[in-house]
């Protein structure tokens, strides 16, 4: 939601575009939000973040850097984990494991459990993710070490506008995740239960 | 990563000379006082000391750099500037360059070392798709201009496939980076400092054959030599020779032999391959009417082709003979056949004669 809000201020490929119309759509990110410009190359940003975090550490800033990547992008992760651990860089790695890299399911990417990690969170639970990142932020800075969060979720939409995921993706599976695990629906239930939201505000 | 046996290859001395003559020196450190006789690796070391000393936001990192590096270019740096600024990384080239990009993107000078140019390819994606395009793709909101990647480069007599390569042409087809190759200690120090302080990512290749063989007087103070400026190191009127790195020494010997046969050769050190100094080469060829380019890298797709095509475009009506390219052969770099692979003095001399007699 924040992403689309920002989009209204720096729309793609027009005169307001702060990357001057040079990249494909959705590759914008304004500098004032401390968000490095996105690139199509997969997982290259993970090692950038280790270097950026090392800089913050040397400047003695009370801050860390967060990097996001999908399960398919974790192929360069072992190298970057080594760098961040050896150099004691306070970086938070967030892997959105949505089960698919375009048409490649997770079972075709990793041996079962061999890459298992102990920091698995429910990616469709906003509160779980919030508390995990809050704790990770504190740990990373005070202990000067990398933290990994693997957020389990499911890609209900197509990979991109160029993809028809029903060709390799069970439709029933998509429906199930959409109906029973949707993060927006779950969060709405929680805020409604606290009396902070209602149907009238929703409309 | 591949296993890299024999990385600590002992250098075998030979009678091969080196190119340090300078007939037209531009900003080469000013006065002749404060000079010290240095070899190439010591000159590099001095440049790194000056860079780290003059900018507290500069860092040197890579495989084995902490104890001084496998060619001793980083000797004494960790002791003087600390292990937080001069440090070893895990053995992973894509990680080294990616880390350097992130460090530079935060406003630091990131001086990354790739232990041999032959092993820069695991970092090719980071250099080509990331470093080179970082500024452009962000509309100049972000940049990694503070990144310099330095690597030992070129033949060494017995390096075989993976300790002899000259990969400069791969990088010359990449808008957004600079490619710089020095020929001597004095040149190396001044050019490396310019690379480190340039606001663009630079790949700096160090001719490792010259690390200990090339010795000359080098100013001890801080000085910078301009990038993208070629240098005429030998005046001539019959034919123009263009080269870079250690190959210039071979070319210089060929020029001397050609002179004994009445041929006057002009020799140009290109120094920066991207962006290269077309004007200097053009004015020389307009004078001589002939061009010969030589490089150790294989001939097909080598940077000599770019020079040749550009000069033909610019000097077509002046050329008296086809442009000659005397380069490495189109094979992987061989071990025992190195003497036949290399563009030797005799190959160059033969080409000079046939060009002039065309």
XYZ file of C-alpha atoms in Angstrom, chain B:
358
model
C 34.442 -21.124 -7.079
C 37.096 -22.986 -8.951
C 40.166 -24.301 -7.236
C 43.077 -21.991 -7.953
C 46.252 -23.988 -7.596
C 49.489 -22.132 -7.967
C 48.112 -18.722 -7.154
C 51.378 -17.881 -5.428
C 53.272 -18.275 -8.672
C 56.936 -17.369 -8.237
C 58.059 -14.915 -10.870
C 60.895 -16.042 -13.106
C 63.228 -13.294 -14.184
C 64.048 -12.853 -17.815
C 65.984 -10.447 -19.959
C 62.770 -8.834 -21.084
C 62.925 -5.067 -20.884
C 60.159 -2.727 -19.844
C 58.753 0.484 -21.175
C 59.502 3.482 -19.003
C 60.721 5.964 -21.562
C 58.790 9.193 -21.511
C 59.323 11.761 -24.200
C 56.176 13.747 -23.505
C 55.320 13.535 -19.836
C 52.153 15.305 -18.738
C 51.827 16.105 -15.081
C 54.085 13.267 -14.101
C 54.672 14.514 -10.595
C 56.347 17.829 -11.213
C 59.946 18.368 -10.180
C 62.636 15.716 -10.218
C 63.142 16.015 -6.461
C 61.596 13.512 -4.050
C 62.144 10.595 -6.399
C 62.648 7.015 -5.337
C 63.438 3.939 -7.374
C 60.394 1.658 -7.217
C 59.055 -1.402 -8.966
C 55.444 -1.690 -10.062
C 54.083 -3.410 -6.966
C 55.773 -0.892 -4.668
C 54.340 1.972 -6.696
C 50.873 0.431 -6.380
C 51.487 0.027 -2.661
C 52.442 3.684 -2.376
C 49.315 4.751 -4.221
C 47.162 2.696 -1.856
C 48.908 4.189 1.184
C 48.245 7.688 -0.129
C 44.621 6.882 -0.949
C 43.925 5.480 2.519
C 45.840 8.282 4.210
C 44.178 11.112 2.301
C 40.599 9.846 2.589
C 39.342 8.342 5.863
C 36.365 6.886 3.982
C 38.547 4.647 1.785
C 38.836 0.871 2.145
C 40.925 -1.918 0.625
C 39.539 -5.452 0.617
C 39.700 -8.735 -1.243
C 41.249 -12.179 -0.969
C 44.472 -12.267 1.086
C 45.001 -8.489 1.098
C 45.411 -8.267 4.868
C 48.903 -9.800 5.088
C 50.081 -7.823 2.066
C 48.538 -9.629 -0.862
C 49.891 -12.444 -3.013
C 51.896 -9.908 -5.053
C 52.687 -7.729 -2.008
C 50.768 -4.699 -3.299
C 48.969 -4.238 0.028
C 52.013 -4.660 2.280
C 51.826 -2.650 5.492
C 48.356 -1.246 4.863
C 46.508 -3.226 7.526
C 49.160 -2.380 10.128
C 48.979 1.319 9.384
C 45.271 1.826 8.733
C 43.694 -0.989 10.710
C 41.859 -4.187 9.889
C 38.527 -2.424 9.658
C 39.752 -0.552 6.589
C 42.107 -3.132 5.058
C 40.657 -6.593 5.346
C 40.275 -10.042 3.854
C 36.923 -11.115 2.467
C 35.503 -14.602 2.032
C 36.616 -16.227 -1.229
C 33.842 -15.087 -3.550
C 34.456 -12.619 -6.389
C 30.824 -11.694 -6.969
C 30.565 -10.948 -3.256
C 33.712 -8.794 -3.328
C 32.438 -6.551 -6.116
C 28.844 -6.509 -4.846
C 30.088 -5.547 -1.393
C 32.232 -2.817 -2.973
C 29.231 -1.440 -4.863
C 27.235 -1.165 -1.638
C 30.155 0.461 0.160
C 30.675 2.966 -2.664
C 26.938 3.675 -2.886
C 27.190 5.034 0.666
C 29.848 7.559 -0.332
C 33.012 5.587 0.406
C 36.053 4.804 -1.715
C 35.875 1.033 -2.178
C 39.122 -0.399 -3.558
C 38.390 -4.026 -4.315
C 41.072 -6.495 -5.316
C 40.402 -9.452 -7.590
C 43.406 -11.701 -7.145
C 43.891 -12.473 -10.860
C 42.053 -10.867 -13.775
C 41.224 -14.418 -14.835
C 38.872 -14.667 -11.826
C 36.988 -11.424 -12.414
C 34.320 -13.260 -14.433
C 32.325 -14.477 -11.411
C 31.861 -10.736 -10.727
C 30.971 -9.878 -14.345
C 27.250 -9.571 -13.571
C 27.965 -7.218 -10.657
C 30.300 -5.081 -12.786
C 28.242 -4.992 -15.985
C 24.622 -5.083 -14.816
C 25.120 -3.276 -11.519
C 28.190 -1.048 -11.158
C 28.125 0.292 -14.709
C 24.396 1.062 -14.691
C 23.905 2.100 -11.056
C 23.923 5.854 -11.663
C 22.106 5.829 -14.979
C 19.282 3.524 -13.916
C 18.531 5.549 -10.788
C 18.344 8.870 -12.613
C 21.472 9.843 -10.659
C 19.733 9.449 -7.298
C 22.369 6.853 -6.408
C 25.830 6.017 -7.710
C 28.775 3.767 -6.931
C 31.399 6.088 -8.406
C 33.754 5.409 -5.519
C 34.351 1.824 -6.659
C 37.701 0.765 -8.108
C 38.368 -2.869 -8.953
C 42.072 -3.619 -9.356
C 43.456 -6.929 -10.609
C 46.761 -8.462 -11.744
C 46.637 -8.857 -15.503
C 48.401 -10.281 -18.536
C 51.032 -12.903 -19.258
C 53.686 -13.889 -16.744
C 55.703 -16.514 -18.618
C 54.097 -19.609 -17.151
C 50.579 -18.720 -16.038
C 48.750 -21.106 -18.348
C 44.998 -20.631 -18.828
C 44.043 -18.963 -15.584
C 46.944 -16.741 -14.565
C 47.650 -15.026 -17.896
C 44.446 -13.551 -19.250
C 43.893 -10.061 -20.621
C 40.119 -9.585 -20.301
C 40.018 -5.854 -20.985
C 37.967 -6.158 -24.181
C 35.084 -7.819 -22.326
C 34.751 -4.655 -20.237
C 35.281 -2.169 -23.060
C 31.823 -3.013 -24.392
C 30.182 -1.757 -21.199
C 29.057 1.892 -20.999
C 29.344 3.195 -17.444
C 32.764 1.916 -16.384
C 36.320 2.988 -17.128
C 39.134 0.574 -18.001
C 42.704 1.642 -17.190
C 46.012 -0.202 -17.722
C 49.437 1.292 -16.759
C 52.791 0.441 -18.369
C 55.245 1.327 -15.596
C 55.594 2.171 -11.875
C 55.360 5.935 -12.321
C 52.331 5.584 -14.559
C 50.706 3.032 -12.272
C 50.862 5.221 -9.182
C 49.466 8.326 -10.870
C 46.792 6.461 -12.810
C 45.629 4.372 -9.844
C 45.162 7.471 -7.689
C 43.116 9.024 -10.487
C 40.991 5.883 -10.694
C 40.368 5.788 -6.959
C 39.267 9.420 -6.928
C 37.291 9.309 -10.187
C 33.517 9.606 -9.641
C 32.896 6.548 -11.808
C 33.482 2.821 -11.248
C 36.865 1.851 -12.714
C 38.519 -1.462 -13.543
C 42.306 -1.129 -13.123
C 44.454 -3.900 -14.597
C 48.044 -4.281 -13.356
C 50.515 -6.034 -15.716
C 51.843 -8.612 -13.279
C 54.909 -9.426 -15.370
C 56.094 -5.935 -14.462
C 55.359 -6.110 -10.731
C 59.046 -6.657 -9.987
C 60.747 -6.230 -13.334
C 59.730 -2.668 -14.128
C 61.799 -0.293 -11.997
C 62.050 3.471 -12.354
C 62.196 6.721 -10.423
C 58.773 7.480 -8.957
C 57.814 10.723 -7.188
C 57.119 9.990 -3.532
C 54.413 12.598 -3.206
C 50.761 12.463 -4.154
C 50.179 12.972 -7.870
C 47.512 12.009 -10.360
C 47.798 11.270 -14.061
C 44.708 12.073 -16.144
C 42.455 9.277 -17.365
C 41.351 9.045 -21.007
C 44.605 10.650 -22.178
C 46.994 8.661 -24.336
C 50.694 9.472 -24.353
C 53.110 9.580 -27.274
C 56.136 7.939 -25.696
C 58.193 7.817 -28.884
C 58.031 10.243 -31.822
C 58.084 8.920 -35.363
C 56.962 9.724 -38.898
C 56.444 6.483 -40.855
C 54.028 4.415 -38.776
C 51.971 4.761 -35.588
C 51.996 1.950 -33.033
C 49.330 1.796 -30.306
C 49.417 -0.470 -27.251
C 49.027 -0.616 -23.469
C 50.417 -2.408 -20.446
C 53.443 -4.684 -20.676
C 53.049 -5.081 -24.439
C 54.475 -1.588 -24.915
C 57.917 -2.861 -23.919
C 57.799 -5.428 -26.713
C 56.596 -2.803 -29.154
C 59.364 -0.456 -28.100
C 61.973 -3.084 -28.920
C 60.391 -3.578 -32.324
C 60.579 0.196 -32.898
C 64.302 0.175 -32.131
C 64.918 -2.657 -34.573
C 62.777 -0.978 -37.223
C 64.778 2.213 -36.851
C 67.920 0.289 -37.785
C 66.172 -0.493 -41.059
C 65.310 3.136 -41.695
C 61.710 3.085 -40.432
C 60.644 5.825 -38.042
C 57.980 4.620 -35.579
C 55.711 6.643 -33.332
C 54.659 4.724 -30.193
C 51.520 5.592 -28.214
C 50.511 4.280 -24.797
C 46.712 4.325 -24.688
C 46.576 3.972 -20.846
C 42.790 4.318 -20.642
C 40.877 1.958 -22.917
C 37.411 3.224 -22.040
C 36.838 6.053 -22.661
C 39.854 6.112 -24.988
C 41.770 9.039 -26.435
C 40.769 8.931 -30.098
C 42.152 12.391 -30.801
C 45.755 11.576 -29.932
C 45.766 8.435 -32.064
C 43.992 10.229 -34.905
C 46.451 13.107 -35.058
C 49.331 10.654 -35.026
C 47.908 8.555 -37.860
C 47.173 11.721 -39.842
C 50.895 12.377 -39.599
C 52.244 8.897 -40.300
C 49.524 7.465 -42.533
C 49.817 3.996 -41.007
C 48.609 2.212 -37.883
C 49.618 -0.936 -36.050
C 47.859 -2.041 -32.854
C 49.180 -4.754 -30.585
C 47.779 -6.484 -27.495
C 48.239 -9.783 -25.685
C 44.527 -10.558 -25.712
C 43.162 -12.689 -28.574
C 42.740 -10.819 -31.838
C 39.051 -11.504 -32.552
C 36.913 -9.126 -30.500
C 40.026 -7.596 -28.974
C 40.110 -3.872 -28.295
C 42.437 -3.441 -31.256
C 39.386 -3.942 -33.467
C 37.662 -0.887 -31.955
C 40.787 1.241 -32.468
C 41.187 -0.011 -36.020
C 37.558 0.622 -37.019
C 37.506 4.075 -35.417
C 40.734 5.189 -37.095
C 39.627 3.887 -40.488
C 36.461 5.973 -40.095
C 38.377 9.072 -39.077
C 41.522 8.802 -41.225
C 40.321 6.897 -44.259
C 41.725 9.312 -46.830
C 45.061 9.461 -45.037
C 45.773 5.739 -44.592
C 48.559 4.374 -46.829
C 48.111 0.748 -45.769
C 45.588 -1.485 -43.996
C 45.615 -1.245 -40.216
C 47.747 -4.049 -38.788
C 46.730 -5.937 -35.639
C 49.411 -8.067 -33.992
C 47.757 -9.832 -31.080
C 47.413 -13.026 -29.102
C 46.032 -15.958 -31.066
C 42.384 -17.002 -30.916
C 43.030 -19.819 -28.461
C 42.989 -20.202 -24.701
C 46.300 -19.017 -23.267
C 48.707 -21.984 -23.431
C 51.389 -23.001 -20.947
C 54.353 -24.445 -22.835
C 53.451 -22.666 -26.094
C 53.453 -19.173 -24.612
C 56.478 -18.075 -26.701
C 54.523 -18.877 -29.869
C 51.242 -17.445 -28.602
C 52.500 -13.999 -27.661
C 52.665 -11.101 -30.143
C 56.464 -11.064 -30.060
C 58.896 -8.383 -31.122
C 59.604 -10.247 -34.351
C 55.917 -10.554 -35.203
C 55.537 -6.823 -34.668
C 58.701 -5.995 -36.615
C 57.548 -8.099 -39.570
C 54.212 -6.281 -39.527
C 55.893 -2.875 -39.344
C 57.963 -3.688 -42.410
C 55.080 -5.068 -44.450
C 52.899 -2.093 -43.510
C 55.527 0.436 -44.551
C 56.267 -1.452 -47.778
C 52.577 -1.956 -48.642
